[in-house]
Amino acid sequence: MAEKTTQNPQGWWPQMKRLLLSFSVPLGAVLLALIIGAIIIEVSGASAWKAYTALAKGAFGNAAGWQRTLEKSTPLIFSGLAVAFAFKAGLFNIGAQGQLLFGAITAAWVGFAVHGLPPGLHAAVALAAGAVAGGLYGAIPGALKTYTGAHEVITTIMLNYIAMGFTDYLANGPLKDTTPGNIVARTPAILDSAKLPTWGWLPFGFVLALIGAGFAWWLLQRTTLGFEIRTVGQNPHAARYAGMKVARTVILTMVISALFAGIGGAVETQGVVGRYEPGFNANLGFDGITVALLGKTNPFGVIPAAMLLGAMRAGSNVMQFKAHVAQEITDVVQALMLFFVAADMIVRWLLRIRAAEEGEKITLSTGWGSH
Amino acid sequence: MSENQTFALEVRDIVKRFPGVLANDHVNFNLRKGEVHALLGENGAGKTTLMNIIYGLYHPDEGEIFVNGRKVTIDSPHDAIRLGIGMVHQHFMLVPVFTVAENLILGAEPTKGLSLDLKAARQAVVDLSQRYALEVEPDAIIEDLPVGVQQRVEILKALYREAKVLVLDEPTAVLTPQEVEELFVIMRQLTERGVSIIFITHKLKEVLTIADRITVMRRGRVVGTVRPQEVDEAKLAAMMVGREVVLQVEKSPAEPGEPVLQVRDLVVEDERHLIAVDHVNLEVRRGEVVGVAGVQGNGQTELAEALTGLRPIREGQMLLGGKAVPPRNPRYLIEHGMAHIPEDRQKHGLVLSYTIADNLVLCTYYKPPFARGLQRNQAAIVENAEKLVQQFDVRTPSIFTTAGSLSGGNQQKVIVAREFSRPVDLLIANQPTRGLDVGSIEYIHKRIVQMRDQGAGVLLISAELDEIMSLADRIAVMFRGKIVATVKAEEVNREQLGLLMAGSPASEVLGQPQPAA
Ligand SMILES: Nc1ncnc2c1ncn2[C@@H]1O[C@H](COP(=O)(O)OP(=O)(O)OP(=O)(O)O)[C@@H](O)[C@H]1O
Ligand SMILES: [Mg+2]
């Protein structure tokens, strides 16, 4: 959170130091979570060292491992970006999950139902459709907040349920895969022309995610729109005083945030799953919250945070196989990470991190002023 | 005084550094029992820093603190309170959504079993406010209260904790003359009961009235300690700033041109939907300064907010440059030549987490040269900041310092610099020099007069009678939401203004019936 728009050209090192310092809490949280995870593994009679090395091998040991890790990280980067972006305007977008589902199913629909487009274009159209679907779904809580004052935390949670129910219905009804013998809820497979390529071990979606992070950073730090978004997040009163359209900014922020989530879903469909099938997208949006918090709501911080979670998923199979530790331990470790970043103070106290860390603080759930 | 008397509080050789700033440079300071010790100094001299050290908010890099002759370490406000030190901050530290009573007990809650005893808290508010004649409504929500009343709550809060040493950081900045007198009565009562008070202010008159001793700081150092009998305002000002200060504003008679702001039958509501501005008529012409005088809380805040687009107008009309303005649209007003120095600098005026450079383009960030297409133009933003910081003498190690780490007066200078940095037809200045040192006030007054002489209209809202008297060409007195009289500045004196502000009918005070506006 130490980033500034007008960077001091002279003092890059103090800036760097502050940036690193500002990541001390997430790093501490990861460390504590791993330690507690190790204790649990040991208590349950296995070797924590063996488990963790197997996990790391599974995630980074060979090209296949890397590919798995990057594939798993990709949607998490997008959903992390969605949450982090909204944070900057002081909005807590818990609805990334629902927005991601709409992105995923829309991309799938365009992917299987639209015929005759050349490969690159088809993929691009499907991606764009996924993004727009997610974005529009994000406009709803933004508009509700603006026009009725309904808090986005509540509305996005409820909209998640609607999205889950509705996409389930689509995958089971109008868009169901009617291949003889299919009994599960899923759409038909998308055409090859809509698929995203993988270059060796490098999935194209991951590259898109990196570009997305760069774009989010640029938008927030370098553009006038980003300045408005951050001002609304930091001090809505001052934003209004300065003539910024707070209501418009709130809606726009939600839409952009949801666009990221929507693309995340589309990339998962087009790059990994190859169709829409509900189980594959479970929790990807919710985990965006963990990713965003671990990344200190910094678009570039989101990348390593997502990769950490992605690696744990990619390597957990190997861990279970080699060290005989149940895969679910990674869920426990992830939950602990979330707990510790959220409980900022505990980590500071345990690791004696100085509280004198300045810069843009995110204040959540403050109203952005009365009408 | 005896040789070996123990001081209520003493600090020795306090050093405090911030990145790029030596805020306190071997400061020695002591406070006798039962005295009022004034601390003077220009903006950024290090007064608040020293007080924050005493109150345990900052750790000194070097130096020692003694309370009643005993060496102490104060690691937190908790320690300070235990040692009997209470502080009223320059920027209030109240929880805006809590009631007065809840704020009062915050951190020292009376309990009944496991639950909060709010009844006791309410009673405490009533008792304290009666004992010290500090009127407050225990159940009022803080954010609904005017700044002046919020401050009373802050003082009550310290008294509730039975402070023996009371630090008042610019308590009078937000008070009207009457309220200041009331505060002084309170301070006297407190010192008679053995409370010792450190009193920070920029108002030299007040210092000479109330202080037993005066310590002056400049650029982190103590320049000297004097008694009020030995000095006068000019001497104190010179000690503070290091040069002679012109305390009187020099200006030629106004040459009013066409009206730039016309307000007709304006009605504005406050937070509780009560009428705060009641059918106000007002006109500001190019080339004149119209002062709005009034006791805090008589609708000035709401008037200023309505005129600047921050608060809805319920009835009436507002013309800017002869044209009706769209409702609640600060951007329109800014683009049509309005500049606004808001009353509450930390709420409206600044984004504290932003750099000075960003704050200086808060209203113009989207226009060239600060924007190029979608992107912000860093070079232009930096250049603008370098220029304004220099011009307005903002004391800061760098333009990349966050506004939040500036001293209060320097925060105000950032706002003034920003609002003066674009072409202005109408300036609405609400307490423009609140919290500024005499040198800076001199400079900003000069700039306001200069702006007027260049043909801008100025609406000056100020609780400072002196400021109104010396800057305004015409004075409108506001009482209970109404403009009760509008007079030429040279046709009225302090006493008359005081009476008008207190609600005496204009016909009695001024001798003849007055046309409204
Ligand atoms: N938290 C902080 N971080 C960095 N610098 C600070 C911080 N607090 C104060 N300073 C700097 O220390 C110096 C002294 O500030 P201080 O607030 O003590 O001034 P002051 O005498 O109270 O001024 P004013 O009359 O304007 O309130 C200033 O240059 C200010 O910018
Ligand atoms: Mg101060």
PDB file of N, CA and C in Angstrom, chain A residues 3-10 15 18 218-232 234-245 358-361 370-371, chain B residues 310 312 328-331 334 340-342 346-355 357-358 361-363 365-366 370-371 373-376 378 381-382 398 400 402 405 415 418-419:
ATOM      1  N   GLU A   3       2.500   2.443  -2.394  1.00  0.00           N
ATOM      2  CA  GLU A   3       2.767   3.061  -3.684  1.00  0.00           C
ATOM      3  C   GLU A   3       2.139   4.456  -3.770  1.00  0.00           C
ATOM      4  N   LYS A   4       2.793   5.286  -4.507  1.00  0.00           N
ATOM      5  CA  LYS A   4       2.326   6.659  -4.669  1.00  0.00           C
ATOM      6  C   LYS A   4       2.153   6.895  -6.158  1.00  0.00           C
ATOM      7  N   THR A   5       1.287   7.811  -6.489  1.00  0.00           N
ATOM      8  CA  THR A   5       1.164   8.104  -7.906  1.00  0.00           C
ATOM      9  C   THR A   5       2.336   8.923  -8.393  1.00  0.00           C
ATOM     10  N   THR A   6       2.578   9.998  -7.684  1.00  0.00           N
ATOM     11  CA  THR A   6       3.703  10.800  -8.112  1.00  0.00           C
ATOM     12  C   THR A   6       4.908  10.296  -7.355  1.00  0.00           C
ATOM     13  N   GLN A   7       5.609   9.393  -7.980  1.00  0.00           N
ATOM     14  CA  GLN A   7       6.752   8.765  -7.335  1.00  0.00           C
ATOM     15  C   GLN A   7       7.891   9.770  -7.244  1.00  0.00           C
ATOM     16  N   ASN A   8       8.621   9.632  -6.180  1.00  0.00           N
ATOM     17  CA  ASN A   8       9.790  10.474  -6.044  1.00  0.00           C
ATOM     18  C   ASN A   8      10.887   9.927  -6.949  1.00  0.00           C
ATOM     19  N   PRO A   9      11.288  10.680  -7.962  1.00  0.00           N
ATOM     20  CA  PRO A   9      12.288  10.154  -8.881  1.00  0.00           C
ATOM     21  C   PRO A   9      13.643   9.953  -8.198  1.00  0.00           C
ATOM     22  N   GLN A  10      13.931  10.744  -7.169  1.00  0.00           N
ATOM     23  CA  GLN A  10      15.229  10.617  -6.528  1.00  0.00           C
ATOM     24  C   GLN A  10      15.300   9.413  -5.594  1.00  0.00           C
ATOM     25  N   GLN A  15      11.727   4.268  -1.156  1.00  0.00           N
ATOM     26  CA  GLN A  15      10.416   3.812  -1.630  1.00  0.00           C
ATOM     27  C   GLN A  15      10.366   2.300  -1.655  1.00  0.00           C
ATOM     28  N   ARG A  18      10.212   0.838   1.731  1.00  0.00           N
ATOM     29  CA  ARG A  18       8.872   0.928   2.302  1.00  0.00           C
ATOM     30  C   ARG A  18       7.937  -0.087   1.671  1.00  0.00           C
ATOM     31  N   TRP A 218      -1.457   0.334 -14.072  1.00  0.00           N
ATOM     32  CA  TRP A 218      -1.406   1.543 -14.897  1.00  0.00           C
ATOM     33  C   TRP A 218      -2.668   2.389 -14.708  1.00  0.00           C
ATOM     34  N   LEU A 219      -3.794   1.703 -14.764  1.00  0.00           N
ATOM     35  CA  LEU A 219      -5.066   2.407 -14.639  1.00  0.00           C
ATOM     36  C   LEU A 219      -5.147   3.147 -13.300  1.00  0.00           C
ATOM     37  N   LEU A 220      -4.742   2.468 -12.230  1.00  0.00           N
ATOM     38  CA  LEU A 220      -4.865   3.065 -10.908  1.00  0.00           C
ATOM     39  C   LEU A 220      -3.840   4.163 -10.680  1.00  0.00           C
ATOM     40  N   GLN A 221      -2.613   3.908 -11.101  1.00  0.00           N
ATOM     41  CA  GLN A 221      -1.539   4.815 -10.723  1.00  0.00           C
ATOM     42  C   GLN A 221      -1.246   5.894 -11.758  1.00  0.00           C
ATOM     43  N   ARG A 222      -1.594   5.655 -12.973  1.00  0.00           N
ATOM     44  CA  ARG A 222      -1.143   6.562 -14.008  1.00  0.00           C
ATOM     45  C   ARG A 222      -2.253   7.350 -14.700  1.00  0.00           C
ATOM     46  N   THR A 223      -3.486   6.948 -14.522  1.00  0.00           N
ATOM     47  CA  THR A 223      -4.540   7.639 -15.257  1.00  0.00           C
ATOM     48  C   THR A 223      -5.357   8.542 -14.330  1.00  0.00           C
ATOM     49  N   THR A 224      -6.065   9.449 -14.953  1.00  0.00           N
ATOM     50  CA  THR A 224      -6.919  10.337 -14.163  1.00  0.00           C
ATOM     51  C   THR A 224      -8.078   9.552 -13.552  1.00  0.00           C
ATOM     52  N   LEU A 225      -8.551   8.555 -14.279  1.00  0.00           N
ATOM     53  CA  LEU A 225      -9.624   7.723 -13.720  1.00  0.00           C
ATOM     54  C   LEU A 225      -9.146   7.020 -12.448  1.00  0.00           C
ATOM     55  N   GLY A 226      -7.912   6.502 -12.506  1.00  0.00           N
ATOM     56  CA  GLY A 226      -7.358   5.832 -11.338  1.00  0.00           C
ATOM     57  C   GLY A 226      -7.230   6.790 -10.157  1.00  0.00           C
ATOM     58  N   PHE A 227      -6.860   8.016 -10.457  1.00  0.00           N
ATOM     59  CA  PHE A 227      -6.756   9.037  -9.410  1.00  0.00           C
ATOM     60  C   PHE A 227      -8.117   9.251  -8.767  1.00  0.00           C
ATOM     61  N   GLU A 228      -9.148   9.287  -9.595  1.00  0.00           N
ATOM     62  CA  GLU A 228     -10.501   9.445  -9.051  1.00  0.00           C
ATOM     63  C   GLU A 228     -10.880   8.251  -8.185  1.00  0.00           C
ATOM     64  N   ILE A 229     -10.570   7.066  -8.683  1.00  0.00           N
ATOM     65  CA  ILE A 229     -10.923   5.865  -7.934  1.00  0.00           C
ATOM     66  C   ILE A 229     -10.238   5.859  -6.573  1.00  0.00           C
ATOM     67  N   ARG A 230      -8.952   6.167  -6.596  1.00  0.00           N
ATOM     68  CA  ARG A 230      -8.223   6.132  -5.321  1.00  0.00           C
ATOM     69  C   ARG A 230      -8.688   7.241  -4.388  1.00  0.00           C
ATOM     70  N   THR A 231      -9.012   8.393  -4.959  1.00  0.00           N
ATOM     71  CA  THR A 231      -9.475   9.486  -4.107  1.00  0.00           C
ATOM     72  C   THR A 231     -10.803   9.118  -3.447  1.00  0.00           C
ATOM     73  N   VAL A 232     -11.695   8.533  -4.222  1.00  0.00           N
ATOM     74  CA  VAL A 232     -12.968   8.103  -3.652  1.00  0.00           C
ATOM     75  C   VAL A 232     -12.716   7.092  -2.524  1.00  0.00           C
ATOM     76  N   GLN A 234      -9.946   6.839  -0.669  1.00  0.00           N
ATOM     77  CA  GLN A 234      -9.207   7.421   0.448  1.00  0.00           C
ATOM     78  C   GLN A 234     -10.018   8.462   1.203  1.00  0.00           C
ATOM     79  N   ASN A 235     -10.733   9.284   0.502  1.00  0.00           N
ATOM     80  CA  ASN A 235     -11.498  10.337   1.154  1.00  0.00           C
ATOM     81  C   ASN A 235     -12.632  10.800   0.244  1.00  0.00           C
ATOM     82  N   PRO A 236     -13.785  10.142   0.364  1.00  0.00           N
ATOM     83  CA  PRO A 236     -14.906  10.473  -0.524  1.00  0.00           C
ATOM     84  C   PRO A 236     -15.366  11.924  -0.382  1.00  0.00           C
ATOM     85  N   HIS A 237     -15.199  12.486   0.804  1.00  0.00           N
ATOM     86  CA  HIS A 237     -15.598  13.886   0.977  1.00  0.00           C
ATOM     87  C   HIS A 237     -14.734  14.794   0.112  1.00  0.00           C
ATOM     88  N   ALA A 238     -13.433  14.534   0.159  1.00  0.00           N
ATOM     89  CA  ALA A 238     -12.517  15.335  -0.645  1.00  0.00           C
ATOM     90  C   ALA A 238     -12.768  15.094  -2.129  1.00  0.00           C
ATOM     91  N   ALA A 239     -13.148  13.875  -2.472  1.00  0.00           N
ATOM     92  CA  ALA A 239     -13.435  13.570  -3.875  1.00  0.00           C
ATOM     93  C   ALA A 239     -14.599  14.422  -4.360  1.00  0.00           C
ATOM     94  N   ARG A 240     -15.625  14.505  -3.548  1.00  0.00           N
ATOM     95  CA  ARG A 240     -16.783  15.299  -3.952  1.00  0.00           C
ATOM     96  C   ARG A 240     -16.408  16.775  -4.003  1.00  0.00           C
ATOM     97  N   TYR A 241     -15.652  17.204  -3.008  1.00  0.00           N
ATOM     98  CA  TYR A 241     -15.187  18.592  -2.982  1.00  0.00           C
ATOM     99  C   TYR A 241     -14.434  18.932  -4.266  1.00  0.00           C
ATOM    100  N   ALA A 242     -13.627  17.978  -4.731  1.00  0.00           N
ATOM    101  CA  ALA A 242     -12.800  18.234  -5.905  1.00  0.00           C
ATOM    102  C   ALA A 242     -13.594  18.110  -7.201  1.00  0.00           C
ATOM    103  N   GLY A 243     -14.880  17.846  -7.093  1.00  0.00           N
ATOM    104  CA  GLY A 243     -15.715  17.792  -8.284  1.00  0.00           C
ATOM    105  C   GLY A 243     -15.767  16.427  -8.942  1.00  0.00           C
ATOM    106  N   MET A 244     -15.257  15.410  -8.251  1.00  0.00           N
ATOM    107  CA  MET A 244     -15.320  14.068  -8.834  1.00  0.00           C
ATOM    108  C   MET A 244     -16.735  13.537  -8.675  1.00  0.00           C
ATOM    109  N   LYS A 245     -17.150  12.737  -9.650  1.00  0.00           N
ATOM    110  CA  LYS A 245     -18.492  12.162  -9.582  1.00  0.00           C
ATOM    111  C   LYS A 245     -18.388  10.847  -8.814  1.00  0.00           C
ATOM    112  N   GLU A 358       3.421   3.790   6.884  1.00  0.00           N
ATOM    113  CA  GLU A 358       2.538   4.850   6.428  1.00  0.00           C
ATOM    114  C   GLU A 358       2.014   4.583   5.045  1.00  0.00           C
ATOM    115  N   GLY A 359       1.268   5.518   4.538  1.00  0.00           N
ATOM    116  CA  GLY A 359       0.837   5.410   3.153  1.00  0.00           C
ATOM    117  C   GLY A 359      -0.652   5.226   3.062  1.00  0.00           C
ATOM    118  N   GLU A 360      -1.084   4.817   1.915  1.00  0.00           N
ATOM    119  CA  GLU A 360      -2.513   4.735   1.683  1.00  0.00           C
ATOM    120  C   GLU A 360      -3.101   3.585   2.474  1.00  0.00           C
ATOM    121  N   LYS A 361      -3.935   3.922   3.373  1.00  0.00           N
ATOM    122  CA  LYS A 361      -4.601   2.883   4.141  1.00  0.00           C
ATOM    123  C   LYS A 361      -5.957   2.654   3.509  1.00  0.00           C
ATOM    124  N   SER A 370     -23.051  10.894   2.778  1.00  0.00           N
ATOM    125  CA  SER A 370     -24.497  10.886   2.644  1.00  0.00           C
ATOM    126  C   SER A 370     -24.874  11.518   1.317  1.00  0.00           C
ATOM    127  N   HIS A 371     -26.078  11.311   0.940  1.00  0.00           N
ATOM    128  CA  HIS A 371     -26.506  11.918  -0.315  1.00  0.00           C
ATOM    129  C   HIS A 371     -26.893  13.356  -0.097  1.00  0.00           C
TER     130      HIS A 371
ATOM    131  N   LEU B 310     -21.670  21.315  -2.277  1.00  0.00           N
ATOM    132  CA  LEU B 310     -21.493  20.119  -1.460  1.00  0.00           C
ATOM    133  C   LEU B 310     -22.759  19.741  -0.719  1.00  0.00           C
ATOM    134  N   PRO B 312     -27.178  20.084  -0.727  1.00  0.00           N
ATOM    135  CA  PRO B 312     -28.315  20.467  -1.572  1.00  0.00           C
ATOM    136  C   PRO B 312     -28.950  21.788  -1.141  1.00  0.00           C
ATOM    137  N   ARG B 328     -25.755  20.863  -6.929  1.00  0.00           N
ATOM    138  CA  ARG B 328     -24.770  19.923  -6.383  1.00  0.00           C
ATOM    139  C   ARG B 328     -23.715  19.518  -7.397  1.00  0.00           C
ATOM    140  N   ASN B 329     -23.079  20.483  -7.965  1.00  0.00           N
ATOM    141  CA  ASN B 329     -22.096  20.157  -8.986  1.00  0.00           C
ATOM    142  C   ASN B 329     -20.809  20.965  -8.791  1.00  0.00           C
ATOM    143  N   PRO B 330     -19.976  20.502  -7.855  1.00  0.00           N
ATOM    144  CA  PRO B 330     -18.735  21.248  -7.596  1.00  0.00           C
ATOM    145  C   PRO B 330     -17.875  21.394  -8.861  1.00  0.00           C
ATOM    146  N   ARG B 331     -17.889  20.386  -9.710  1.00  0.00           N
ATOM    147  CA  ARG B 331     -17.057  20.457 -10.905  1.00  0.00           C
ATOM    148  C   ARG B 331     -17.452  21.645 -11.778  1.00  0.00           C
ATOM    149  N   ILE B 334     -16.161  24.803 -10.128  1.00  0.00           N
ATOM    150  CA  ILE B 334     -14.711  24.940 -10.264  1.00  0.00           C
ATOM    151  C   ILE B 334     -14.374  25.404 -11.680  1.00  0.00           C
ATOM    152  N   HIS B 340     -12.450  27.380  -3.543  1.00  0.00           N
ATOM    153  CA  HIS B 340     -13.093  27.143  -2.254  1.00  0.00           C
ATOM    154  C   HIS B 340     -12.067  26.672  -1.239  1.00  0.00           C
ATOM    155  N   ILE B 341     -11.898  27.438  -0.205  1.00  0.00           N
ATOM    156  CA  ILE B 341     -11.090  26.985   0.929  1.00  0.00           C
ATOM    157  C   ILE B 341     -12.068  26.454   1.958  1.00  0.00           C
ATOM    158  N   PRO B 342     -12.134  25.133   2.142  1.00  0.00           N
ATOM    159  CA  PRO B 342     -13.176  24.567   2.994  1.00  0.00           C
ATOM    160  C   PRO B 342     -12.859  24.738   4.472  1.00  0.00           C
ATOM    161  N   GLN B 346      -9.245  18.625   6.851  1.00  0.00           N
ATOM    162  CA  GLN B 346      -8.939  17.201   6.742  1.00  0.00           C
ATOM    163  C   GLN B 346     -10.093  16.406   6.162  1.00  0.00           C
ATOM    164  N   LYS B 347     -11.297  16.959   6.259  1.00  0.00           N
ATOM    165  CA  LYS B 347     -12.438  16.237   5.698  1.00  0.00           C
ATOM    166  C   LYS B 347     -12.558  16.519   4.204  1.00  0.00           C
ATOM    167  N   HIS B 348     -12.641  17.780   3.851  1.00  0.00           N
ATOM    168  CA  HIS B 348     -12.852  18.122   2.456  1.00  0.00           C
ATOM    169  C   HIS B 348     -11.590  18.528   1.717  1.00  0.00           C
ATOM    170  N   GLY B 349     -10.703  19.182   2.426  1.00  0.00           N
ATOM    171  CA  GLY B 349      -9.642  19.891   1.736  1.00  0.00           C
ATOM    172  C   GLY B 349      -8.495  19.027   1.242  1.00  0.00           C
ATOM    173  N   LEU B 350      -8.258  17.908   1.894  1.00  0.00           N
ATOM    174  CA  LEU B 350      -7.051  17.144   1.588  1.00  0.00           C
ATOM    175  C   LEU B 350      -7.335  15.650   1.563  1.00  0.00           C
ATOM    176  N   VAL B 351      -6.532  14.946   0.812  1.00  0.00           N
ATOM    177  CA  VAL B 351      -6.467  13.496   0.962  1.00  0.00           C
ATOM    178  C   VAL B 351      -5.159  13.256   1.706  1.00  0.00           C
ATOM    179  N   LEU B 352      -5.289  12.942   2.987  1.00  0.00           N
ATOM    180  CA  LEU B 352      -4.109  12.934   3.850  1.00  0.00           C
ATOM    181  C   LEU B 352      -3.068  11.911   3.411  1.00  0.00           C
ATOM    182  N   SER B 353      -3.506  10.834   2.791  1.00  0.00           N
ATOM    183  CA  SER B 353      -2.555   9.791   2.404  1.00  0.00           C
ATOM    184  C   SER B 353      -1.856  10.124   1.082  1.00  0.00           C
ATOM    185  N   TYR B 354      -2.318  11.136   0.401  1.00  0.00           N
ATOM    186  CA  TYR B 354      -1.687  11.526  -0.856  1.00  0.00           C
ATOM    187  C   TYR B 354      -0.495  12.449  -0.603  1.00  0.00           C
ATOM    188  N   THR B 355       0.380  12.487  -1.591  1.00  0.00           N
ATOM    189  CA  THR B 355       1.500  13.407  -1.497  1.00  0.00           C
ATOM    190  C   THR B 355       1.006  14.847  -1.631  1.00  0.00           C
ATOM    191  N   ALA B 357       2.139  16.855  -3.750  1.00  0.00           N
ATOM    192  CA  ALA B 357       2.009  17.080  -5.195  1.00  0.00           C
ATOM    193  C   ALA B 357       0.620  16.678  -5.685  1.00  0.00           C
ATOM    194  N   ASP B 358       0.130  15.532  -5.245  1.00  0.00           N
ATOM    195  CA  ASP B 358      -1.196  15.089  -5.673  1.00  0.00           C
ATOM    196  C   ASP B 358      -2.295  15.986  -5.112  1.00  0.00           C
ATOM    197  N   VAL B 361      -3.090  19.133  -7.072  1.00  0.00           N
ATOM    198  CA  VAL B 361      -3.847  19.069  -8.327  1.00  0.00           C
ATOM    199  C   VAL B 361      -5.205  18.396  -8.116  1.00  0.00           C
ATOM    200  N   LEU B 362      -5.649  18.371  -6.880  1.00  0.00           N
ATOM    201  CA  LEU B 362      -6.878  17.643  -6.564  1.00  0.00           C
ATOM    202  C   LEU B 362      -8.072  18.114  -7.393  1.00  0.00           C
ATOM    203  N   CYS B 363      -8.118  19.389  -7.714  1.00  0.00           N
ATOM    204  CA  CYS B 363      -9.280  19.912  -8.444  1.00  0.00           C
ATOM    205  C   CYS B 363      -9.027  20.041  -9.940  1.00  0.00           C
ATOM    206  N   TYR B 365      -6.735  17.860 -11.742  1.00  0.00           N
ATOM    207  CA  TYR B 365      -5.961  16.695 -12.187  1.00  0.00           C
ATOM    208  C   TYR B 365      -6.336  16.225 -13.600  1.00  0.00           C
ATOM    209  N   TYR B 366      -7.555  16.534 -14.031  1.00  0.00           N
ATOM    210  CA  TYR B 366      -8.067  15.968 -15.289  1.00  0.00           C
ATOM    211  C   TYR B 366      -7.832  16.886 -16.477  1.00  0.00           C
ATOM    212  N   PHE B 370      -1.949  18.788 -16.434  1.00  0.00           N
ATOM    213  CA  PHE B 370      -1.804  17.693 -15.473  1.00  0.00           C
ATOM    214  C   PHE B 370      -2.300  16.370 -16.018  1.00  0.00           C
ATOM    215  N   ALA B 371      -3.076  16.430 -17.081  1.00  0.00           N
ATOM    216  CA  ALA B 371      -3.500  15.205 -17.744  1.00  0.00           C
ATOM    217  C   ALA B 371      -3.157  15.326 -19.216  1.00  0.00           C
ATOM    218  N   GLY B 373      -4.451  13.216 -22.327  1.00  0.00           N
ATOM    219  CA  GLY B 373      -5.342  12.110 -22.673  1.00  0.00           C
ATOM    220  C   GLY B 373      -5.820  11.463 -21.387  1.00  0.00           C
ATOM    221  N   LEU B 374      -5.722  10.145 -21.337  1.00  0.00           N
ATOM    222  CA  LEU B 374      -6.163   9.419 -20.151  1.00  0.00           C
ATOM    223  C   LEU B 374      -5.157   9.508 -19.020  1.00  0.00           C
ATOM    224  N   GLN B 375      -3.915   9.795 -19.397  1.00  0.00           N
ATOM    225  CA  GLN B 375      -2.841   9.657 -18.415  1.00  0.00           C
ATOM    226  C   GLN B 375      -2.574  10.941 -17.656  1.00  0.00           C
ATOM    227  N   ARG B 376      -2.062  10.762 -16.459  1.00  0.00           N
ATOM    228  CA  ARG B 376      -1.627  11.923 -15.691  1.00  0.00           C
ATOM    229  C   ARG B 376      -0.211  12.275 -16.118  1.00  0.00           C
ATOM    230  N   GLN B 378       3.038  13.306 -14.956  1.00  0.00           N
ATOM    231  CA  GLN B 378       3.822  13.409 -13.725  1.00  0.00           C
ATOM    232  C   GLN B 378       4.714  14.645 -13.697  1.00  0.00           C
ATOM    233  N   ILE B 381       2.813  17.720 -12.871  1.00  0.00           N
ATOM    234  CA  ILE B 381       2.333  17.695 -11.484  1.00  0.00           C
ATOM    235  C   ILE B 381       3.467  18.052 -10.527  1.00  0.00           C
ATOM    236  N   VAL B 382       4.627  17.486 -10.810  1.00  0.00           N
ATOM    237  CA  VAL B 382       5.798  17.761  -9.974  1.00  0.00           C
ATOM    238  C   VAL B 382       6.204  19.231 -10.075  1.00  0.00           C
ATOM    239  N   SER B 398       9.865  17.520   1.313  1.00  0.00           N
ATOM    240  CA  SER B 398       9.762  17.228  -0.117  1.00  0.00           C
ATOM    241  C   SER B 398       8.315  17.323  -0.566  1.00  0.00           C
ATOM    242  N   PHE B 400       6.916  15.124  -2.084  1.00  0.00           N
ATOM    243  CA  PHE B 400       6.390  13.759  -2.086  1.00  0.00           C
ATOM    244  C   PHE B 400       5.996  13.320  -0.687  1.00  0.00           C
ATOM    245  N   THR B 402       3.609  12.978   2.420  1.00  0.00           N
ATOM    246  CA  THR B 402       2.147  12.915   2.450  1.00  0.00           C
ATOM    247  C   THR B 402       1.597  14.120   3.214  1.00  0.00           C
ATOM    248  N   SER B 405       1.396  14.044   7.037  1.00  0.00           N
ATOM    249  CA  SER B 405       2.521  14.221   7.955  1.00  0.00           C
ATOM    250  C   SER B 405       2.967  15.673   8.033  1.00  0.00           C
ATOM    251  N   ILE B 415      -3.728  23.759   0.859  1.00  0.00           N
ATOM    252  CA  ILE B 415      -5.068  24.024   0.312  1.00  0.00           C
ATOM    253  C   ILE B 415      -5.132  25.417  -0.309  1.00  0.00           C
ATOM    254  N   ARG B 418      -3.324  25.581  -3.559  1.00  0.00           N
ATOM    255  CA  ARG B 418      -4.052  24.936  -4.643  1.00  0.00           C
ATOM    256  C   ARG B 418      -5.180  25.825  -5.146  1.00  0.00           C
ATOM    257  N   GLU B 419      -5.934  26.400  -4.235  1.00  0.00           N
ATOM    258  CA  GLU B 419      -7.106  27.170  -4.646  1.00  0.00           C
ATOM    259  C   GLU B 419      -6.723  28.514  -5.273  1.00  0.00           C
TER     260      GLU B 419
END
